[in-house]
mmCIF file of C-alpha atoms in Angstrom:
data_model
loop_
_atom_site.group_PDB
_atom_site.id
_atom_site.type_symbol
_atom_site.label_atom_id
_atom_site.label_comp_id
_atom_site.label_asym_id
_atom_site.label_seq_id
_atom_site.Cartn_x
_atom_site.Cartn_y
_atom_site.Cartn_z
ATOM 1 C CA MET A 1 98.505 94.889 111.962
ATOM 2 C CA THR A 2 99.225 91.233 111.102
ATOM 3 C CA ASP A 3 98.396 88.606 113.796
ATOM 4 C CA LEU A 4 101.120 86.201 114.591
ATOM 5 C CA ASP A 5 100.893 82.905 116.384
ATOM 6 C CA VAL A 6 104.054 83.576 118.559
ATOM 7 C CA ASP A 7 103.839 80.073 120.289
ATOM 8 C CA HIS A 8 103.851 78.325 116.844
ATOM 9 C CA LEU A 9 106.663 80.282 115.525
ATOM 10 C CA ARG A 10 108.834 79.797 118.475
ATOM 11 C CA SER A 11 108.292 76.057 118.206
ATOM 12 C CA TRP A 12 110.936 76.353 115.655
ATOM 13 C CA ILE A 13 113.630 77.135 118.324
ATOM 14 C CA GLY A 14 116.089 74.462 118.451
ATOM 15 C CA ARG A 15 115.644 73.192 114.840
ATOM 16 C CA HIS A 16 118.930 72.564 113.109
ATOM 17 C CA GLU A 17 120.113 71.410 109.734
ATOM 18 C CA THR A 18 123.537 70.296 108.415
ATOM 19 C CA LEU A 19 124.768 71.134 104.930
ATOM 20 C CA HIS A 20 127.763 70.037 102.956
ATOM 21 C CA ASP A 21 129.572 71.854 100.172
ATOM 22 C CA ARG A 22 133.034 72.318 98.628
ATOM 23 C CA ILE A 23 134.900 75.666 98.132
ATOM 24 C CA THR A 24 135.018 75.612 94.275
ATOM 25 C CA ARG A 25 137.053 78.225 92.462
ATOM 26 C CA PHE A 26 134.650 79.931 90.081
ATOM 27 C CA PRO A 27 132.469 81.672 92.770
ATOM 28 C CA VAL A 28 135.630 83.117 94.278
ATOM 29 C CA ALA A 29 136.931 84.481 90.849
ATOM 30 C CA ALA A 30 133.359 85.772 90.051
ATOM 31 C CA LEU A 31 132.907 87.658 93.330
ATOM 32 C CA ALA A 32 136.411 89.209 92.862
ATOM 33 C CA ALA A 33 135.515 90.376 89.394
ATOM 34 C CA ALA A 34 132.164 91.783 90.724
ATOM 35 C CA LEU A 35 134.009 93.713 93.469
ATOM 36 C CA ASP A 36 136.411 95.051 90.773
ATOM 37 C CA ARG A 37 139.418 93.414 92.318
ATOM 38 C CA ASP A 38 142.542 92.576 90.352
ATOM 39 C CA ASP A 39 143.158 89.054 92.068
ATOM 40 C CA PRO A 40 145.021 86.347 90.494
ATOM 41 C CA PRO A 41 142.980 83.193 89.660
ATOM 42 C CA PRO A 42 142.301 81.201 92.825
ATOM 43 C CA GLN A 43 144.401 78.206 93.547
ATOM 44 C CA ALA A 44 144.061 75.188 95.807
ATOM 45 C CA GLY A 45 144.788 76.047 99.390
ATOM 46 C CA ASP A 46 144.381 79.854 98.996
ATOM 47 C CA PRO A 47 142.408 81.344 102.022
ATOM 48 C CA LEU A 48 138.802 82.299 101.391
ATOM 49 C CA PRO A 49 138.279 86.021 102.212
ATOM 50 C CA PRO A 50 136.051 86.916 105.174
ATOM 51 C CA LEU A 51 132.266 86.623 104.398
ATOM 52 C CA TRP A 52 132.948 84.897 101.122
ATOM 53 C CA HIS A 53 131.523 81.679 102.673
ATOM 54 C CA TRP A 54 128.113 83.186 101.720
ATOM 55 C CA LEU A 55 128.731 81.937 98.266
ATOM 56 C CA TYR A 56 128.334 78.360 99.500
ATOM 57 C CA PHE A 57 125.674 76.288 101.158
ATOM 58 C CA LEU A 58 123.107 77.790 98.769
ATOM 59 C CA THR A 59 119.529 76.566 98.943
ATOM 60 C CA ALA A 60 118.215 75.485 95.450
ATOM 61 C CA ALA A 61 114.388 75.804 95.901
ATOM 62 C CA ARG A 62 112.340 74.662 93.007
ATOM 63 C CA GLN A 63 110.734 77.469 90.777
ATOM 64 C CA SER A 64 107.242 76.264 91.952
ATOM 65 C CA ALA A 65 108.298 76.624 95.571
ATOM 66 C CA LEU A 66 108.937 80.401 95.293
ATOM 67 C CA GLY A 67 106.534 82.915 96.960
ATOM 68 C CA PRO A 68 105.415 86.173 95.205
ATOM 69 C CA ASP A 69 108.536 88.049 96.383
ATOM 70 C CA GLY A 70 110.781 85.509 94.734
ATOM 71 C CA HIS A 71 111.927 83.924 98.146
ATOM 72 C CA PRO A 72 111.291 80.301 98.820
ATOM 73 C CA ALA A 73 107.731 79.820 100.420
ATOM 74 C CA ARG A 74 107.937 80.194 104.286
ATOM 75 C CA GLY A 75 108.485 77.105 106.409
ATOM 76 C CA GLY A 76 110.972 74.346 106.463
ATOM 77 C CA PHE A 77 114.144 75.300 108.497
ATOM 78 C CA LEU A 78 113.066 78.836 108.891
ATOM 79 C CA PRO A 79 109.843 79.459 110.808
ATOM 80 C CA PRO A 80 106.793 80.391 108.409
ATOM 81 C CA VAL A 81 106.587 84.136 109.423
ATOM 82 C CA PRO A 82 103.466 85.557 107.606
ATOM 83 C CA LEU A 83 105.015 88.982 107.077
ATOM 84 C CA PRO A 84 105.883 90.218 103.471
ATOM 85 C CA ARG A 85 109.085 92.057 104.178
ATOM 86 C CA ARG A 86 112.202 90.024 105.063
ATOM 87 C CA MET A 87 115.627 91.317 105.627
ATOM 88 C CA PHE A 88 119.167 90.200 106.719
ATOM 89 C CA ALA A 89 119.488 92.853 109.431
ATOM 90 C CA GLY A 90 122.844 91.984 110.874
ATOM 91 C CA ALA A 91 125.323 89.531 112.012
ATOM 92 C CA ARG A 92 128.210 88.714 114.414
ATOM 93 C CA LEU A 93 131.025 86.532 113.096
ATOM 94 C CA THR A 94 134.096 84.951 114.839
ATOM 95 C CA PHE A 95 136.859 83.555 112.694
ATOM 96 C CA HIS A 96 138.901 80.694 114.149
ATOM 97 C CA GLN A 97 140.880 79.742 110.934
ATOM 98 C CA PRO A 98 140.543 80.360 107.330
ATOM 99 C CA LEU A 99 138.673 78.242 104.923
ATOM 100 C CA ARG A 100 140.579 77.265 101.727
ATOM 101 C CA ILE A 101 139.946 76.780 98.024
ATOM 102 C CA ASP A 102 139.099 73.181 97.160
ATOM 103 C CA GLU A 103 138.259 72.391 100.856
ATOM 104 C CA GLU A 104 135.291 70.175 101.842
ATOM 105 C CA ILE A 105 133.067 72.080 104.208
ATOM 106 C CA ASN A 106 130.087 71.530 106.634
ATOM 107 C CA ARG A 107 127.685 73.985 108.128
ATOM 108 C CA VAL A 108 125.583 73.277 111.197
ATOM 109 C CA SER A 109 122.691 75.759 111.477
ATOM 110 C CA THR A 110 120.339 76.190 114.501
ATOM 111 C CA ILE A 111 117.365 78.487 115.256
ATOM 112 C CA GLN A 112 118.324 80.190 118.405
ATOM 113 C CA ASP A 113 115.415 82.430 118.931
ATOM 114 C CA VAL A 114 112.304 83.739 117.517
ATOM 115 C CA THR A 115 110.756 87.058 119.037
ATOM 116 C CA VAL A 116 107.834 89.337 118.089
ATOM 117 C CA LYS A 117 107.450 92.908 118.714
ATOM 118 C CA HIS A 118 104.794 95.692 117.623
ATOM 119 C CA GLY A 119 106.010 99.048 116.547
ATOM 120 C CA ARG A 120 104.529 102.136 114.979
ATOM 121 C CA SER A 121 105.052 100.500 111.637
ATOM 122 C CA GLY A 122 103.292 97.201 112.505
ATOM 123 C CA ALA A 123 104.510 93.849 113.539
ATOM 124 C CA LEU A 124 108.181 92.734 113.552
ATOM 125 C CA CYS A 125 109.386 89.198 113.888
ATOM 126 C CA PHE A 126 113.269 88.566 114.753
ATOM 127 C CA VAL A 127 114.672 85.215 113.966
ATOM 128 C CA LEU A 128 118.221 84.563 115.365
ATOM 129 C CA VAL A 129 120.125 81.842 113.401
ATOM 130 C CA ARG A 130 123.569 80.412 114.477
ATOM 131 C CA HIS A 131 125.721 78.898 111.843
ATOM 132 C CA GLU A 132 128.932 76.993 112.578
ATOM 133 C CA VAL A 133 131.226 76.290 109.545
ATOM 134 C CA PHE A 134 133.787 73.546 109.752
ATOM 135 C CA GLY A 135 136.542 72.770 107.232
ATOM 136 C CA GLU A 136 138.937 69.887 106.956
ATOM 137 C CA ARG A 137 140.968 71.182 109.934
ATOM 138 C CA GLY A 138 138.056 71.775 112.161
ATOM 139 C CA ARG A 139 135.756 74.718 113.013
ATOM 140 C CA ALA A 140 136.520 77.736 110.937
ATOM 141 C CA LEU A 141 133.877 80.282 111.919
ATOM 142 C CA VAL A 142 130.715 80.992 113.965
ATOM 143 C CA GLU A 143 128.079 83.316 112.555
ATOM 144 C CA GLU A 144 124.908 84.577 114.285
ATOM 145 C CA GLN A 145 122.476 86.081 111.828
ATOM 146 C CA ASP A 146 119.597 88.428 112.627
ATOM 147 C CA ILE A 147 116.650 87.987 110.170
ATOM 148 C CA VAL A 148 113.832 90.387 110.455
ATOM 149 C CA TYR A 149 110.361 90.093 108.938
ATOM 150 C CA ARG A 150 108.156 93.300 108.836
ATOM 151 C CA ASP A 151 104.660 94.260 107.845
ATOM 152 C CA ALA A 152 104.134 95.843 104.310
ATOM 153 C CA ALA A 153 104.507 99.606 104.090
ATOM 154 C CA ARG A 154 101.426 101.601 104.751
ATOM 155 C CA ALA A 155 100.361 104.866 103.099
ATOM 156 C CA GLY A 156 101.233 107.770 105.389
ATOM 157 C CA ASP A 157 103.992 105.917 107.350
ATOM 158 C CA ALA A 158 106.668 108.539 108.091
ATOM 159 C CA PRO A 159 110.294 107.271 107.383
ATOM 160 C CA ALA A 160 112.611 106.931 110.298
ATOM 161 C CA ALA A 161 114.785 109.994 110.981
ATOM 162 C CA PRO A 162 118.100 109.460 109.350
ATOM 163 C CA ARG A 163 121.381 109.317 111.226
ATOM 164 C CA ARG A 164 124.386 110.933 110.067
ATOM 165 C CA ALA A 165 127.432 108.928 109.373
ATOM 166 C CA ARG A 166 130.778 109.520 110.879
ATOM 167 C CA THR A 167 133.246 111.952 109.149
ATOM 168 C CA ASP A 168 136.580 110.728 110.645
ATOM 169 C CA ASP A 169 137.254 108.055 108.017
ATOM 170 C CA ALA A 170 140.828 107.157 106.970
ATOM 171 C CA TRP A 171 139.673 104.967 104.087
ATOM 172 C CA ARG A 172 136.942 105.458 101.574
ATOM 173 C CA ARG A 173 135.526 103.881 98.381
ATOM 174 C CA ASP A 174 132.657 105.173 96.481
ATOM 175 C CA VAL A 175 130.241 102.541 94.913
ATOM 176 C CA VAL A 176 127.993 102.883 92.147
ATOM 177 C CA PRO A 177 125.174 100.232 92.787
ATOM 178 C CA ALA A 178 124.557 99.638 88.908
ATOM 179 C CA GLU A 179 121.985 96.851 87.980
ATOM 180 C CA PRO A 180 124.790 94.567 86.759
ATOM 181 C CA LEU A 181 126.448 94.606 90.271
ATOM 182 C CA LEU A 182 123.276 93.820 92.117
ATOM 183 C CA PHE A 183 122.455 91.057 89.516
ATOM 184 C CA ARG A 184 125.768 89.468 89.683
ATOM 185 C CA PHE A 185 125.697 89.343 93.520
ATOM 186 C CA SER A 186 122.226 87.939 93.431
ATOM 187 C CA ALA A 187 123.282 85.333 90.975
ATOM 188 C CA LEU A 188 126.384 84.305 93.052
ATOM 189 C CA THR A 189 124.315 83.906 96.243
ATOM 190 C CA PHE A 190 121.330 82.311 94.269
ATOM 191 C CA ASN A 191 119.120 85.033 95.684
ATOM 192 C CA SER A 192 115.893 85.517 93.811
ATOM 193 C CA HIS A 193 114.304 88.100 96.004
ATOM 194 C CA ARG A 194 112.685 90.455 93.550
ATOM 195 C CA ILE A 195 113.611 93.684 95.438
ATOM 196 C CA HIS A 196 117.050 93.425 94.173
ATOM 197 C CA TYR A 197 116.299 93.093 90.325
ATOM 198 C CA ASP A 198 112.452 93.626 89.669
ATOM 199 C CA ARG A 199 112.143 97.442 89.504
ATOM 200 C CA ARG A 200 108.247 97.284 88.855
ATOM 201 C CA TYR A 201 107.817 94.929 91.842
ATOM 202 C CA VAL A 202 109.974 96.875 94.188
ATOM 203 C CA THR A 203 108.415 100.246 93.462
ATOM 204 C CA GLU A 204 104.782 99.311 92.803
ATOM 205 C CA VAL A 205 104.400 96.381 95.445
ATOM 206 C CA GLU A 206 106.879 97.000 98.200
ATOM 207 C CA GLY A 207 106.969 100.763 97.874
ATOM 208 C CA TYR A 208 110.712 101.439 97.659
ATOM 209 C CA PRO A 209 112.089 104.198 95.443
ATOM 210 C CA GLY A 210 114.521 101.794 93.529
ATOM 211 C CA LEU A 211 116.225 98.479 93.624
ATOM 212 C CA VAL A 212 117.411 97.556 97.111
ATOM 213 C CA VAL A 213 121.264 96.988 97.484
ATOM 214 C CA GLN A 214 121.585 93.571 99.323
ATOM 215 C CA GLY A 215 122.735 93.888 102.829
ATOM 216 C CA PRO A 216 125.260 91.203 102.540
ATOM 217 C CA LEU A 217 126.723 92.949 99.502
ATOM 218 C CA ILE A 218 127.250 96.104 101.609
ATOM 219 C CA ALA A 219 128.893 93.946 104.370
ATOM 220 C CA THR A 220 131.042 92.313 101.908
ATOM 221 C CA LEU A 221 132.089 95.794 100.471
ATOM 222 C CA LEU A 222 133.000 96.846 104.023
ATOM 223 C CA THR A 223 135.207 93.908 104.650
ATOM 224 C CA ASP A 224 136.713 94.256 101.127
ATOM 225 C CA LEU A 225 137.653 97.935 102.035
ATOM 226 C CA LEU A 226 139.517 96.616 105.097
ATOM 227 C CA ARG A 227 141.334 94.072 102.998
ATOM 228 C CA ARG A 228 142.398 96.829 100.538
ATOM 229 C CA ASN A 229 143.964 98.740 103.446
ATOM 230 C CA SER A 230 145.219 96.151 105.923
ATOM 231 C CA LYS A 231 147.045 92.878 105.392
ATOM 232 C CA ARG A 232 146.145 91.539 108.820
ATOM 233 C CA GLU A 233 143.604 88.740 109.153
ATOM 234 C CA MET A 234 140.270 89.450 110.707
ATOM 235 C CA ALA A 235 139.449 87.752 114.100
ATOM 236 C CA SER A 236 135.835 88.987 114.320
ATOM 237 C CA PHE A 237 133.312 91.062 112.492
ATOM 238 C CA ARG A 238 129.878 92.423 113.148
ATOM 239 C CA PHE A 239 127.466 94.608 111.243
ATOM 240 C CA ARG A 240 123.999 95.959 111.625
ATOM 241 C CA ALA A 241 121.818 97.474 108.833
ATOM 242 C CA VAL A 242 120.477 100.910 109.757
ATOM 243 C CA SER A 243 118.667 102.155 106.659
ATOM 244 C CA PRO A 244 118.442 100.770 102.985
ATOM 245 C CA LEU A 245 120.457 101.808 100.117
ATOM 246 C CA PHE A 246 119.036 101.972 96.627
ATOM 247 C CA ASP A 247 120.294 101.835 93.045
ATOM 248 C CA THR A 248 119.129 105.515 92.541
ATOM 249 C CA ALA A 249 122.411 107.063 93.882
ATOM 250 C CA ALA A 250 126.010 106.133 94.600
ATOM 251 C CA PHE A 251 127.087 105.329 98.183
ATOM 252 C CA ALA A 252 130.301 105.166 100.155
ATOM 253 C CA VAL A 253 131.928 102.588 102.157
ATOM 254 C CA ARG A 254 134.244 103.999 104.885
ATOM 255 C CA GLY A 255 136.561 102.809 107.670
ATOM 256 C CA ALA A 256 139.156 103.832 110.224
ATOM 257 C CA MET A 257 141.430 102.094 112.763
ATOM 258 C CA GLU A 258 140.364 102.248 116.353
ATOM 259 C CA GLY A 259 143.301 101.553 118.536
ATOM 260 C CA SER A 260 145.900 98.846 117.540
ATOM 261 C CA ASP A 261 143.461 95.973 116.659
ATOM 262 C CA GLY A 262 139.976 97.576 116.259
ATOM 263 C CA VAL A 263 138.478 98.795 113.070
ATOM 264 C CA ALA A 264 135.325 100.856 112.614
ATOM 265 C CA LEU A 265 133.539 100.413 109.275
ATOM 266 C CA TRP A 266 130.367 102.028 107.935
ATOM 267 C CA ALA A 267 128.255 102.649 104.732
ATOM 268 C CA GLN A 268 126.521 105.890 103.904
ATOM 269 C CA ASP A 269 124.220 107.165 101.411
ATOM 270 C CA ALA A 270 124.794 110.023 99.000
ATOM 271 C CA ALA A 271 123.499 112.501 101.527
ATOM 272 C CA GLY A 272 125.829 111.363 104.278
ATOM 273 C CA ASN A 273 123.231 109.366 106.274
ATOM 274 C CA LEU A 274 124.440 106.101 107.889
ATOM 275 C CA ALA A 275 123.098 102.931 106.038
ATOM 276 C CA MET A 276 125.114 100.184 107.817
ATOM 277 C CA GLU A 277 127.566 100.218 110.744
ATOM 278 C CA ALA A 278 130.119 97.600 111.519
ATOM 279 C CA ASP A 279 133.264 96.917 113.474
ATOM 280 C CA ALA A 280 136.096 94.279 113.167
ATOM 281 C CA THR A 281 138.826 93.047 115.308
ATOM 282 C CA LEU A 282 142.134 92.163 113.617
ATOM 283 C CA ALA A 283 144.166 89.052 114.617
ATOM 284 C CA ALA A 284 147.451 89.683 116.259
ATOM 285 C CA ALA A 285 150.225 90.286 113.700
ATOM 286 C CA PRO A 286 152.554 87.196 113.092
ATOM 287 C CA ALA A 287 155.754 87.238 114.820
ATOM 288 C CA HIS A 288 158.890 87.913 112.809
#
């Protein structure tokens, strides 16, 4: 079990950074193509779809600053957690107004909390990061991200018991996590984590059965499913990763309305086990 200097890691609480960017058009067109959407070319003033702000504020670490897993070396804004596995485990987002194509944007990020727990599989470190994104008309969205660091897999560790996914879906889309899709999403988000493209590394070093489907990609596919089935804007969205998906089999994203404004969304593997659960609240329909 990895020893962690909890007090040192918690000294990162309160650290903040501000980044600046501009909503350029090519990333929007490229992600639409990766999601197999037939969208018209983006134009100035078009609203940015929910979660697509992840295409911006990207960190360009120098090649020499990357760790063995392809991530930037630990430290800097995020605390230097000495655990080998890192995942984006979930997030909660509130949307105040849409960001728009060609808009100048700012993001203020703050480390809200750092906690350490010990489970049967070893040490776990949870880092809570709050992002506030502002456009030219003021605050556009607030996002709280849960980042989890874990010990390496150990021989003989039993996998967690799977949870069965719901079966009351109204919408469904089947997704084939082909290598080009994973590559395109990693390229668009400048994510060099090797578990998403280096099969030898992910199977021999991290012990996974195949390439890992990016959690943000799954979440984006869930919001895209909602966009394909509802024209109403999203007021809030939250998701939580339950179990990983791999490129070894197709998976499904599903959804259903819950009441007049609520939406349940989830992703499931080929065996019908839950991989990600999410819910959204729809904004009030405009008056006519």
